[in-house]
Amino acid sequence: MKFLDIVLGAAAAGSAMAAPTCEASTKSKRAGKFKFVGINQSCAEFGQDTLPGQLNKHYTWPATSSIDTLLETGMNTVRVPFMMERLIPEQLTGTVNETYSQGLIDTVAHITGKGAYAIIDPHNFGRYYKEIITDVEGFKAWWTTTAALFADNENVIFDTNNEYHDMENSLVANLNQAAIDGIRAAGATSQYILVEGNSWSGAWTWVSSGNGESLLNLSDPEDKIIYEMHQYLDEDGSGTHEECVSGTIGQERLQEATKWLKANGKTAILGETAGGPNAQCIQALTGMLSFLEENSDVWSGWLWWAAGPWWADYMYSMEPPSGTAYTAILPSLQPYI
Ligand SMILES: *[C@@H]1O[C@H](CO)[C@@H](O)[C@H](O)[C@H]1NC(C)=O
Ligand SMILES: *[C@@H]1O[C@H](CO)[C@@H](O)[C@H](O)[C@H]1NC(C)=O
Ligand SMILES: CC(=O)N[C@H]1CO[C@H](CO)[C@@H](O)[C@@H]1O
């Protein structure tokens, strides 16, 4: 999402990368072909205009009970958005705030303790204190410090940043490469790294925005890059409307990106998607997930936007037990988990 994201994730069966612990806990419940299926747990990045903000006033941490309930569906991946400035407040090259970092560490430990994957998602849109990050070396340092917190946890996945936008494509490429280099420099060598593109990392504009070209040559000594794209199904692709354009808009919007992935031998994850609680959106969502499954050689999975304790009656809320999407959409998506 443009301002905040939540990701639900679950893993797919039979993949070369599935962690044994994960398979043990969730594989039997999963029907789909994906390595990762899950949810964005959105709340630690709330109150972005109030930094650092106060716990349980401006932001909070996901409810462990919500995580557990969603993992019971077979999901195996949880994306955890948080703020870069709350974790490392003084400057990019600074040190962690022990209070906030403990919240992140505890949330991640809960998720991976269940055998699921936890995605570390600095939900910053390529900005730090609202300024576009141009200090590439500083960004690398931020990532080295952050990745060191999780270097030994193989079920962690690093997401370089949420939804870069309105920046130079070359800068986005350089920041992604710096993140990869910084993460590996921290000794975190076994984990997957999700890279995101400019233009809100939209799948439908992946090629036309130039992301395909500018991000093609990212390199990782461990060869564990996964391209993270987002796709909403409303008219402007912003994820702010209940209506979906048509019952087939999902697979239509993923065509070009899928061709790019295949032509270039890359793998992707649909890191955010959602639609409103109505029959047309459900058709669009299931059509899209069927298309992803048919192309699971390049699509490793998908994550719903979003769960989290503070979403109230938000149209896309997958927070158990009564979130709009939890009751109205999730049952239709179960075959794709
Ligand atoms: C550290 O984080 C806590 C919790 O967010 C916050 O209350 C505190 O002010 C932060 N300290 C600094 C120095 O930013
Ligand atoms: C990526 O690598 C190819 C082959 O070496 C090269 O032709 C192309 O210019 C590179 N693209 C970028 C954006 O660096
Ligand atoms: C597209 C969308 O719904 N984005 C929302 C994501 O969540 C934040 C809050 O975390 C909202 O402000 C955004 O509108």
mmCIF file of C-alpha atoms and ligand atoms in Angstrom:
data_model
loop_
_atom_site.group_PDB
_atom_site.id
_atom_site.type_symbol
_atom_site.label_atom_id
_atom_site.label_comp_id
_atom_site.label_asym_id
_atom_site.label_seq_id
_atom_site.Cartn_x
_atom_site.Cartn_y
_atom_site.Cartn_z
ATOM 1 C CA MET A 1 0.000 0.000 0.000
ATOM 2 C CA LYS A 2 0.981 3.535 -0.565
ATOM 3 C CA PHE A 3 1.127 4.411 3.080
ATOM 4 C CA LEU A 4 1.085 1.306 5.143
ATOM 5 C CA ASP A 5 1.117 -2.343 4.359
ATOM 6 C CA ILE A 6 0.305 -5.551 6.032
ATOM 7 C CA VAL A 7 1.324 -8.850 4.577
ATOM 8 C CA LEU A 8 -0.036 -12.265 5.214
ATOM 9 C CA GLY A 9 2.214 -14.972 4.016
ATOM 10 C CA ALA A 10 2.101 -18.658 3.625
ATOM 11 C CA ALA A 11 4.543 -21.047 2.034
ATOM 12 C CA ALA A 12 4.156 -23.362 -0.831
ATOM 13 C CA ALA A 13 4.676 -27.044 -0.718
ATOM 14 C CA GLY A 14 7.496 -28.956 -2.247
ATOM 15 C CA SER A 15 9.736 -26.063 -2.960
ATOM 16 C CA ALA A 16 13.460 -26.378 -2.866
ATOM 17 C CA MET A 17 13.578 -23.512 -0.433
ATOM 18 C CA ALA A 18 10.931 -24.546 2.057
ATOM 19 C CA ALA A 19 12.265 -24.776 5.563
ATOM 20 C CA PRO A 20 11.657 -28.118 7.222
ATOM 21 C CA THR A 21 10.130 -26.518 10.299
ATOM 22 C CA CYS A 22 7.724 -24.622 8.134
ATOM 23 C CA GLU A 23 6.647 -27.655 6.215
ATOM 24 C CA ALA A 24 6.100 -29.549 9.391
ATOM 25 C CA SER A 25 3.683 -26.989 10.722
ATOM 26 C CA THR A 26 1.800 -25.884 7.658
ATOM 27 C CA LYS A 27 2.333 -28.070 4.645
ATOM 28 C CA SER A 28 -0.497 -30.438 5.377
ATOM 29 C CA LYS A 29 -2.968 -27.580 5.407
ATOM 30 C CA ARG A 30 -1.834 -26.021 2.196
ATOM 31 C CA ALA A 31 -3.469 -26.894 -1.072
ATOM 32 C CA GLY A 32 -1.622 -24.525 -3.380
ATOM 33 C CA LYS A 33 1.688 -24.756 -5.134
ATOM 34 C CA PHE A 34 3.337 -21.757 -3.578
ATOM 35 C CA LYS A 35 6.422 -21.548 -1.477
ATOM 36 C CA PHE A 36 5.150 -18.512 0.392
ATOM 37 C CA VAL A 37 1.586 -17.522 1.231
ATOM 38 C CA GLY A 38 0.682 -15.101 3.913
ATOM 39 C CA ILE A 39 -0.261 -11.782 5.318
ATOM 40 C CA ASN A 40 1.061 -8.333 6.023
ATOM 41 C CA GLN A 41 0.726 -7.626 9.737
ATOM 42 C CA SER A 42 0.426 -3.884 9.664
ATOM 43 C CA CYS A 43 0.660 -1.773 12.810
ATOM 44 C CA ALA A 44 4.295 -1.126 13.865
ATOM 45 C CA GLU A 45 4.567 1.387 11.016
ATOM 46 C CA PHE A 46 1.367 3.231 11.980
ATOM 47 C CA GLY A 47 1.696 6.861 12.983
ATOM 48 C CA GLN A 48 4.384 7.551 10.405
ATOM 49 C CA ASP A 49 4.115 11.276 10.983
ATOM 50 C CA THR A 50 4.899 10.855 14.663
ATOM 51 C CA LEU A 51 8.483 9.709 15.179
ATOM 52 C CA PRO A 52 9.488 7.919 17.183
ATOM 53 C CA GLY A 53 5.953 7.902 18.580
ATOM 54 C CA GLN A 54 4.658 5.974 21.548
ATOM 55 C CA LEU A 55 3.925 2.293 21.741
ATOM 56 C CA ASN A 56 0.187 1.558 21.896
ATOM 57 C CA LYS A 57 -0.632 5.161 21.092
ATOM 58 C CA HIS A 58 0.881 5.805 17.673
ATOM 59 C CA TYR A 59 1.822 2.268 16.753
ATOM 60 C CA THR A 60 1.693 -1.237 18.143
ATOM 61 C CA TRP A 61 3.014 -4.739 17.445
ATOM 62 C CA PRO A 62 0.963 -7.505 15.830
ATOM 63 C CA ALA A 63 -1.139 -9.683 18.106
ATOM 64 C CA THR A 64 0.491 -13.087 18.438
ATOM 65 C CA SER A 65 -2.988 -14.615 18.578
ATOM 66 C CA SER A 66 -3.777 -13.127 15.154
ATOM 67 C CA ILE A 67 -0.549 -14.498 13.707
ATOM 68 C CA ASP A 68 -1.319 -17.927 15.122
ATOM 69 C CA THR A 69 -4.865 -17.958 13.748
ATOM 70 C CA LEU A 70 -3.730 -16.965 10.266
ATOM 71 C CA LEU A 71 -0.923 -19.526 10.247
ATOM 72 C CA GLU A 72 -3.560 -22.117 11.116
ATOM 73 C CA THR A 73 -5.079 -21.541 7.666
ATOM 74 C CA GLY A 74 -1.862 -22.893 6.194
ATOM 75 C CA MET A 75 -0.253 -19.535 5.566
ATOM 76 C CA ASN A 76 3.471 -19.670 6.193
ATOM 77 C CA THR A 77 4.708 -16.113 5.722
ATOM 78 C CA VAL A 78 4.137 -12.912 7.667
ATOM 79 C CA ARG A 79 5.422 -9.562 6.428
ATOM 80 C CA VAL A 80 6.189 -7.203 9.292
ATOM 81 C CA PRO A 81 6.174 -3.511 8.319
ATOM 82 C CA PHE A 82 7.997 -1.118 10.656
ATOM 83 C CA MET A 83 9.704 2.276 10.471
ATOM 84 C CA MET A 84 13.398 2.665 9.717
ATOM 85 C CA GLU A 85 13.566 5.766 11.924
ATOM 86 C CA ARG A 86 12.115 3.984 14.937
ATOM 87 C CA LEU A 87 14.665 1.173 14.664
ATOM 88 C CA ILE A 88 17.721 3.372 14.000
ATOM 89 C CA PRO A 89 16.720 6.898 14.978
ATOM 90 C CA GLU A 90 19.763 9.171 14.864
ATOM 91 C CA GLN A 91 21.131 8.615 11.394
ATOM 92 C CA LEU A 92 21.385 5.807 8.859
ATOM 93 C CA THR A 93 24.783 4.869 10.237
ATOM 94 C CA GLY A 94 23.531 4.991 13.837
ATOM 95 C CA THR A 95 22.699 2.314 16.389
ATOM 96 C CA VAL A 96 19.413 0.600 17.178
ATOM 97 C CA ASN A 97 16.831 1.804 19.630
ATOM 98 C CA GLU A 98 16.747 -1.096 22.078
ATOM 99 C CA THR A 99 13.055 -0.737 22.932
ATOM 100 C CA TYR A 100 11.719 -0.768 19.389
ATOM 101 C CA SER A 101 14.218 -3.345 18.185
ATOM 102 C CA GLN A 102 13.109 -5.676 20.975
ATOM 103 C CA GLY A 103 9.522 -5.382 19.746
ATOM 104 C CA LEU A 104 10.606 -6.303 16.242
ATOM 105 C CA ILE A 105 12.831 -9.130 17.465
ATOM 106 C CA ASP A 106 10.017 -10.552 19.622
ATOM 107 C CA THR A 107 7.497 -10.414 16.763
ATOM 108 C CA VAL A 108 9.898 -12.091 14.370
ATOM 109 C CA ALA A 109 10.834 -14.725 16.958
ATOM 110 C CA HIS A 110 7.182 -15.562 17.452
ATOM 111 C CA ILE A 111 6.604 -16.015 13.717
ATOM 112 C CA THR A 112 9.711 -18.039 12.982
ATOM 113 C CA GLY A 113 9.205 -20.009 16.195
ATOM 114 C CA LYS A 114 6.026 -21.284 14.570
ATOM 115 C CA GLY A 115 8.059 -22.470 11.605
ATOM 116 C CA ALA A 116 6.857 -19.659 9.357
ATOM 117 C CA TYR A 117 8.808 -17.050 7.441
ATOM 118 C CA ALA A 118 9.044 -13.479 8.767
ATOM 119 C CA ILE A 119 9.640 -10.699 6.241
ATOM 120 C CA ILE A 120 11.539 -7.726 7.651
ATOM 121 C CA ASP A 121 9.824 -4.780 5.905
ATOM 122 C CA PRO A 122 11.142 -1.247 6.478
ATOM 123 C CA HIS A 123 7.986 0.505 5.335
ATOM 124 C CA ASN A 124 9.682 3.677 4.198
ATOM 125 C CA PHE A 125 9.067 4.190 0.473
ATOM 126 C CA GLY A 126 12.768 4.898 -0.044
ATOM 127 C CA ARG A 127 12.597 7.824 2.436
ATOM 128 C CA TYR A 128 14.211 8.501 5.817
ATOM 129 C CA TYR A 129 12.572 11.305 7.815
ATOM 130 C CA LYS A 130 10.570 12.042 4.647
ATOM 131 C CA GLU A 131 13.651 12.736 2.520
ATOM 132 C CA ILE A 132 14.485 10.489 -0.422
ATOM 133 C CA ILE A 133 17.476 8.395 0.620
ATOM 134 C CA THR A 134 20.417 9.393 -1.558
ATOM 135 C CA ASP A 135 23.136 8.282 0.876
ATOM 136 C CA VAL A 136 23.648 4.848 -0.641
ATOM 137 C CA GLU A 137 26.520 3.952 1.705
ATOM 138 C CA GLY A 138 24.431 5.050 4.683
ATOM 139 C CA PHE A 139 21.590 2.823 3.508
ATOM 140 C CA LYS A 140 24.008 -0.075 3.277
ATOM 141 C CA ALA A 141 25.132 0.634 6.849
ATOM 142 C CA TRP A 142 21.511 0.757 8.038
ATOM 143 C CA TRP A 143 20.977 -2.667 6.523
ATOM 144 C CA THR A 144 24.165 -4.148 7.948
ATOM 145 C CA THR A 145 23.087 -3.070 11.429
ATOM 146 C CA THR A 146 19.542 -4.350 10.939
ATOM 147 C CA ALA A 147 20.437 -7.663 9.312
ATOM 148 C CA ALA A 148 22.891 -8.391 12.130
ATOM 149 C CA LEU A 149 19.882 -8.684 14.474
ATOM 150 C CA PHE A 150 18.618 -11.626 12.430
ATOM 151 C CA ALA A 151 21.756 -13.055 10.858
ATOM 152 C CA ASP A 152 21.326 -16.494 12.412
ATOM 153 C CA ASN A 153 17.620 -16.916 11.648
ATOM 154 C CA GLU A 154 17.117 -18.787 8.400
ATOM 155 C CA ASN A 155 13.363 -18.200 8.358
ATOM 156 C CA VAL A 156 13.821 -14.449 8.099
ATOM 157 C CA ILE A 157 13.452 -12.798 4.692
ATOM 158 C CA PHE A 158 14.751 -9.265 4.116
ATOM 159 C CA ASP A 159 12.698 -6.744 2.070
ATOM 160 C CA THR A 160 14.953 -3.824 1.104
ATOM 161 C CA ASN A 161 12.191 -1.203 1.368
ATOM 162 C CA ASN A 162 8.474 -0.833 0.793
ATOM 163 C CA GLU A 163 7.390 0.826 -2.457
ATOM 164 C CA TYR A 164 10.056 3.158 -3.745
ATOM 165 C CA HIS A 165 8.386 5.900 -5.787
ATOM 166 C CA ASP A 166 9.106 9.191 -7.549
ATOM 167 C CA MET A 167 12.848 8.581 -7.524
ATOM 168 C CA GLU A 168 15.456 7.968 -10.196
ATOM 169 C CA ASN A 169 15.370 4.345 -11.342
ATOM 170 C CA SER A 170 19.142 4.221 -11.062
ATOM 171 C CA LEU A 171 18.957 5.328 -7.425
ATOM 172 C CA VAL A 172 16.417 2.596 -6.663
ATOM 173 C CA ALA A 173 18.761 0.069 -8.253
ATOM 174 C CA ASN A 174 21.728 1.376 -6.258
ATOM 175 C CA LEU A 175 19.785 1.293 -2.982
ATOM 176 C CA ASN A 176 18.665 -2.278 -3.612
ATOM 177 C CA GLN A 177 22.227 -3.341 -4.392
ATOM 178 C CA ALA A 178 23.526 -1.562 -1.289
ATOM 179 C CA ALA A 179 20.929 -3.363 0.837
ATOM 180 C CA ILE A 180 21.963 -6.733 -0.592
ATOM 181 C CA ASP A 181 25.623 -5.954 0.045
ATOM 182 C CA GLY A 182 24.909 -4.663 3.557
ATOM 183 C CA ILE A 183 22.833 -7.686 4.513
ATOM 184 C CA ARG A 184 25.500 -10.115 3.327
ATOM 185 C CA ALA A 185 28.203 -8.075 5.060
ATOM 186 C CA ALA A 186 26.346 -8.638 8.345
ATOM 187 C CA GLY A 187 26.897 -12.375 7.970
ATOM 188 C CA ALA A 188 23.263 -12.986 6.997
ATOM 189 C CA THR A 189 24.080 -15.286 4.132
ATOM 190 C CA SER A 190 21.320 -17.902 4.109
ATOM 191 C CA GLN A 191 18.238 -15.701 3.804
ATOM 192 C CA TYR A 192 16.223 -14.621 0.798
ATOM 193 C CA ILE A 193 16.241 -10.925 -0.095
ATOM 194 C CA LEU A 194 13.199 -9.242 -1.612
ATOM 195 C CA VAL A 195 13.980 -6.290 -3.867
ATOM 196 C CA GLU A 196 11.329 -3.734 -4.783
ATOM 197 C CA GLY A 197 11.013 -1.341 -7.680
ATOM 198 C CA ASN A 198 10.150 2.284 -8.317
ATOM 199 C CA SER A 199 6.540 3.314 -9.029
ATOM 200 C CA TRP A 200 5.281 1.647 -5.840
ATOM 201 C CA SER A 201 6.738 -1.652 -7.091
ATOM 202 C CA GLY A 202 3.580 -2.215 -9.147
ATOM 203 C CA ALA A 203 3.459 -5.429 -11.167
ATOM 204 C CA TRP A 204 1.311 -3.822 -13.860
ATOM 205 C CA THR A 205 3.912 -1.117 -14.491
ATOM 206 C CA TRP A 206 7.004 -3.237 -13.848
ATOM 207 C CA VAL A 207 8.153 -3.069 -17.461
ATOM 208 C CA SER A 208 6.690 0.297 -18.520
ATOM 209 C CA SER A 209 8.201 2.063 -15.484
ATOM 210 C CA GLY A 210 11.674 0.852 -16.432
ATOM 211 C CA ASN A 211 12.046 -1.328 -13.322
ATOM 212 C CA GLY A 212 12.589 -4.362 -15.501
ATOM 213 C CA GLU A 213 15.580 -2.783 -17.117
ATOM 214 C CA SER A 214 17.052 -0.931 -14.157
ATOM 215 C CA LEU A 215 16.801 -3.829 -11.703
ATOM 216 C CA LEU A 216 17.842 -6.595 -14.063
ATOM 217 C CA ASN A 217 21.485 -6.653 -12.999
ATOM 218 C CA LEU A 218 21.130 -6.703 -9.235
ATOM 219 C CA SER A 219 23.516 -9.305 -7.960
ATOM 220 C CA ASP A 220 23.757 -11.399 -4.844
ATOM 221 C CA PRO A 221 26.694 -13.679 -4.068
ATOM 222 C CA GLU A 222 24.190 -16.101 -2.495
ATOM 223 C CA ASP A 223 21.865 -15.935 -5.514
ATOM 224 C CA LYS A 224 18.743 -15.506 -3.357
ATOM 225 C CA ILE A 225 17.063 -12.439 -4.821
ATOM 226 C CA ILE A 226 13.280 -12.493 -5.225
ATOM 227 C CA TYR A 227 11.570 -9.556 -6.956
ATOM 228 C CA GLU A 228 8.682 -8.237 -4.866
ATOM 229 C CA MET A 229 5.797 -6.678 -6.765
ATOM 230 C CA HIS A 230 2.487 -5.295 -5.531
ATOM 231 C CA GLN A 231 -0.838 -5.363 -7.312
ATOM 232 C CA TYR A 232 -4.244 -4.008 -6.390
ATOM 233 C CA LEU A 233 -7.251 -4.574 -8.567
ATOM 234 C CA ASP A 234 -9.153 -1.282 -8.347
ATOM 235 C CA GLU A 235 -9.286 1.229 -11.176
ATOM 236 C CA ASP A 236 -6.096 3.126 -10.367
ATOM 237 C CA GLY A 237 -4.308 0.181 -8.779
ATOM 238 C CA SER A 238 -3.998 2.057 -5.496
ATOM 239 C CA GLY A 239 -5.880 -0.328 -3.244
ATOM 240 C CA THR A 240 -8.217 2.368 -2.023
ATOM 241 C CA HIS A 241 -11.508 1.235 -3.572
ATOM 242 C CA GLU A 242 -13.829 -1.666 -2.826
ATOM 243 C CA GLU A 243 -14.571 -2.297 -6.485
ATOM 244 C CA CYS A 244 -12.354 -4.297 -8.819
ATOM 245 C CA VAL A 245 -12.192 -3.315 -12.486
ATOM 246 C CA SER A 246 -13.420 -6.676 -13.766
ATOM 247 C CA GLY A 247 -13.409 -10.349 -12.897
ATOM 248 C CA THR A 248 -10.259 -10.881 -14.967
ATOM 249 C CA ILE A 249 -8.264 -7.765 -14.069
ATOM 250 C CA GLY A 250 -5.880 -9.703 -11.812
ATOM 251 C CA GLN A 251 -4.356 -11.985 -14.411
ATOM 252 C CA GLU A 252 -4.434 -9.175 -16.980
ATOM 253 C CA ARG A 253 -2.343 -6.894 -14.806
ATOM 254 C CA LEU A 254 0.286 -9.591 -14.221
ATOM 255 C CA GLN A 255 0.900 -10.507 -17.863
ATOM 256 C CA GLU A 256 3.794 -8.207 -18.682
ATOM 257 C CA ALA A 257 5.670 -8.788 -15.451
ATOM 258 C CA THR A 258 5.314 -12.545 -15.854
ATOM 259 C CA LYS A 259 6.763 -12.370 -19.349
ATOM 260 C CA TRP A 260 9.661 -10.324 -17.996
ATOM 261 C CA LEU A 261 10.329 -12.856 -15.235
ATOM 262 C CA LYS A 262 10.362 -15.761 -17.669
ATOM 263 C CA ALA A 263 12.444 -13.997 -20.280
ATOM 264 C CA ASN A 264 15.064 -13.118 -17.693
ATOM 265 C CA GLY A 265 15.026 -16.186 -15.475
ATOM 266 C CA LYS A 266 13.870 -14.275 -12.375
ATOM 267 C CA THR A 267 11.554 -15.195 -9.496
ATOM 268 C CA ALA A 268 8.952 -12.950 -7.859
ATOM 269 C CA ILE A 269 6.542 -12.735 -4.966
ATOM 270 C CA LEU A 270 3.294 -10.775 -5.020
ATOM 271 C CA GLY A 271 4.041 -8.956 -1.782
ATOM 272 C CA GLU A 272 0.764 -7.058 -1.490
ATOM 273 C CA THR A 273 -2.623 -7.647 -3.010
ATOM 274 C CA ALA A 274 -6.244 -7.132 -2.027
ATOM 275 C CA GLY A 275 -9.734 -6.511 -3.299
ATOM 276 C CA GLY A 276 -13.038 -5.545 -1.733
ATOM 277 C CA PRO A 277 -15.622 -7.921 -0.239
ATOM 278 C CA ASN A 278 -17.743 -8.520 -3.329
ATOM 279 C CA ALA A 279 -18.237 -11.217 -5.958
ATOM 280 C CA GLN A 280 -16.369 -9.416 -8.740
ATOM 281 C CA CYS A 281 -13.271 -8.895 -6.600
ATOM 282 C CA ILE A 282 -13.353 -12.491 -5.418
ATOM 283 C CA GLN A 283 -13.467 -13.609 -9.045
ATOM 284 C CA ALA A 284 -10.609 -11.247 -9.894
ATOM 285 C CA LEU A 285 -8.547 -12.470 -6.942
ATOM 286 C CA THR A 286 -9.061 -16.175 -7.543
ATOM 287 C CA GLY A 287 -8.430 -15.703 -11.266
ATOM 288 C CA MET A 288 -5.198 -13.925 -10.445
ATOM 289 C CA LEU A 289 -4.077 -16.597 -7.986
ATOM 290 C CA SER A 290 -4.879 -19.331 -10.514
ATOM 291 C CA PHE A 291 -2.697 -17.479 -12.985
ATOM 292 C CA LEU A 292 0.089 -17.249 -10.393
ATOM 293 C CA GLU A 293 -0.205 -20.959 -9.776
ATOM 294 C CA GLU A 294 0.014 -21.734 -13.467
ATOM 295 C CA ASN A 295 3.202 -19.709 -13.455
ATOM 296 C CA SER A 296 4.609 -20.906 -10.163
ATOM 297 C CA ASP A 297 7.928 -21.492 -11.905
ATOM 298 C CA VAL A 298 8.436 -17.720 -11.595
ATOM 299 C CA TRP A 299 5.861 -16.724 -8.947
ATOM 300 C CA SER A 300 6.853 -18.025 -5.519
ATOM 301 C CA GLY A 301 3.737 -16.855 -3.680
ATOM 302 C CA TRP A 302 1.504 -14.046 -2.531
ATOM 303 C CA LEU A 303 0.669 -11.997 0.560
ATOM 304 C CA TRP A 304 -2.589 -10.290 1.483
ATOM 305 C CA TRP A 305 -2.743 -6.649 2.562
ATOM 306 C CA ALA A 306 -3.494 -6.679 5.485
ATOM 307 C CA ALA A 307 -4.066 -7.875 9.030
ATOM 308 C CA GLY A 308 -3.294 -5.957 12.209
ATOM 309 C CA PRO A 309 -5.118 -5.043 15.402
ATOM 310 C CA TRP A 310 -6.014 -1.453 14.528
ATOM 311 C CA TRP A 311 -7.782 -1.854 11.192
ATOM 312 C CA ALA A 312 -11.320 -1.773 12.597
ATOM 313 C CA ASP A 313 -13.794 -2.036 9.680
ATOM 314 C CA TYR A 314 -11.158 -1.464 6.942
ATOM 315 C CA MET A 315 -12.427 -3.088 3.736
ATOM 316 C CA TYR A 316 -9.317 -5.285 3.326
ATOM 317 C CA SER A 317 -8.819 -6.262 6.978
ATOM 318 C CA MET A 318 -7.882 -9.899 7.383
ATOM 319 C CA GLU A 319 -7.570 -9.610 11.145
ATOM 320 C CA PRO A 320 -9.285 -12.504 12.907
ATOM 321 C CA PRO A 321 -11.943 -13.054 14.027
ATOM 322 C CA SER A 322 -14.147 -10.458 12.343
ATOM 323 C CA GLY A 323 -12.072 -8.475 9.820
ATOM 324 C CA THR A 324 -13.986 -7.812 6.598
ATOM 325 C CA ALA A 325 -11.657 -9.861 4.404
ATOM 326 C CA TYR A 326 -11.153 -12.532 7.062
ATOM 327 C CA THR A 327 -14.848 -13.370 6.943
ATOM 328 C CA ALA A 328 -15.775 -12.435 3.360
ATOM 329 C CA ILE A 329 -12.674 -13.252 1.281
ATOM 330 C CA LEU A 330 -10.338 -15.697 3.010
ATOM 331 C CA PRO A 331 -12.610 -18.738 2.574
ATOM 332 C CA SER A 332 -12.490 -18.223 -1.219
ATOM 333 C CA LEU A 333 -8.695 -17.938 -1.171
ATOM 334 C CA GLN A 334 -8.114 -21.060 0.928
ATOM 335 C CA PRO A 335 -7.469 -23.224 -2.188
ATOM 336 C CA TYR A 336 -4.538 -20.959 -3.051
ATOM 337 C CA ILE A 337 -2.876 -21.229 0.340
HETATM 338 C C1 LIG B 1 13.262 4.420 21.565
HETATM 339 O O1 LIG B 1 12.014 3.826 21.224
HETATM 340 C C2 LIG B 1 11.026 4.056 22.204
HETATM 341 C C3 LIG B 1 9.835 3.254 21.777
HETATM 342 O O2 LIG B 1 9.447 3.609 20.459
HETATM 343 C C4 LIG B 1 10.752 5.528 22.336
HETATM 344 O O3 LIG B 1 9.787 5.761 23.332
HETATM 345 C C5 LIG B 1 12.039 6.257 22.679
HETATM 346 O O4 LIG B 1 11.815 7.658 22.684
HETATM 347 C C6 LIG B 1 13.109 5.913 21.671
HETATM 348 N N1 LIG B 1 14.365 6.524 22.027
HETATM 349 C C7 LIG B 1 15.028 7.274 21.163
HETATM 350 C C8 LIG B 1 16.312 7.815 21.647
HETATM 351 O O5 LIG B 1 14.617 7.505 20.032
HETATM 352 C C1 LIG B 2 22.767 -5.025 -17.413
HETATM 353 O O1 LIG B 2 23.703 -5.907 -17.964
HETATM 354 C C2 LIG B 2 23.616 -5.978 -19.365
HETATM 355 C C3 LIG B 2 24.572 -7.067 -19.836
HETATM 356 O O2 LIG B 2 25.842 -6.884 -19.249
HETATM 357 C C4 LIG B 2 23.953 -4.621 -19.978
HETATM 358 O O3 LIG B 2 23.822 -4.656 -21.360
HETATM 359 C C5 LIG B 2 22.964 -3.586 -19.416
HETATM 360 O O4 LIG B 2 23.305 -2.302 -19.846
HETATM 361 C C6 LIG B 2 22.945 -3.619 -17.913
HETATM 362 N N1 LIG B 2 21.872 -2.762 -17.436
HETATM 363 C C7 LIG B 2 22.048 -1.873 -16.472
HETATM 364 C C8 LIG B 2 20.844 -1.060 -16.101
HETATM 365 O O5 LIG B 2 23.097 -1.715 -15.911
HETATM 366 C C1 LIG B 3 -4.073 0.854 -0.209
HETATM 367 C C2 LIG B 3 -4.296 0.941 1.263
HETATM 368 O O1 LIG B 3 -5.311 0.523 1.760
HETATM 369 N N1 LIG B 3 -3.360 1.506 1.948
HETATM 370 C C3 LIG B 3 -3.521 1.668 3.343
HETATM 371 C C4 LIG B 3 -2.541 0.799 4.003
HETATM 372 O O2 LIG B 3 -2.585 0.979 5.359
HETATM 373 C C5 LIG B 3 -2.396 2.306 5.780
HETATM 374 C C6 LIG B 3 -2.446 2.292 7.256
HETATM 375 O O3 LIG B 3 -1.507 1.394 7.712
HETATM 376 C C7 LIG B 3 -3.442 3.231 5.205
HETATM 377 O O4 LIG B 3 -3.200 4.567 5.583
HETATM 378 C C8 LIG B 3 -3.378 3.105 3.703
HETATM 379 O O5 LIG B 3 -4.422 3.844 3.127
#
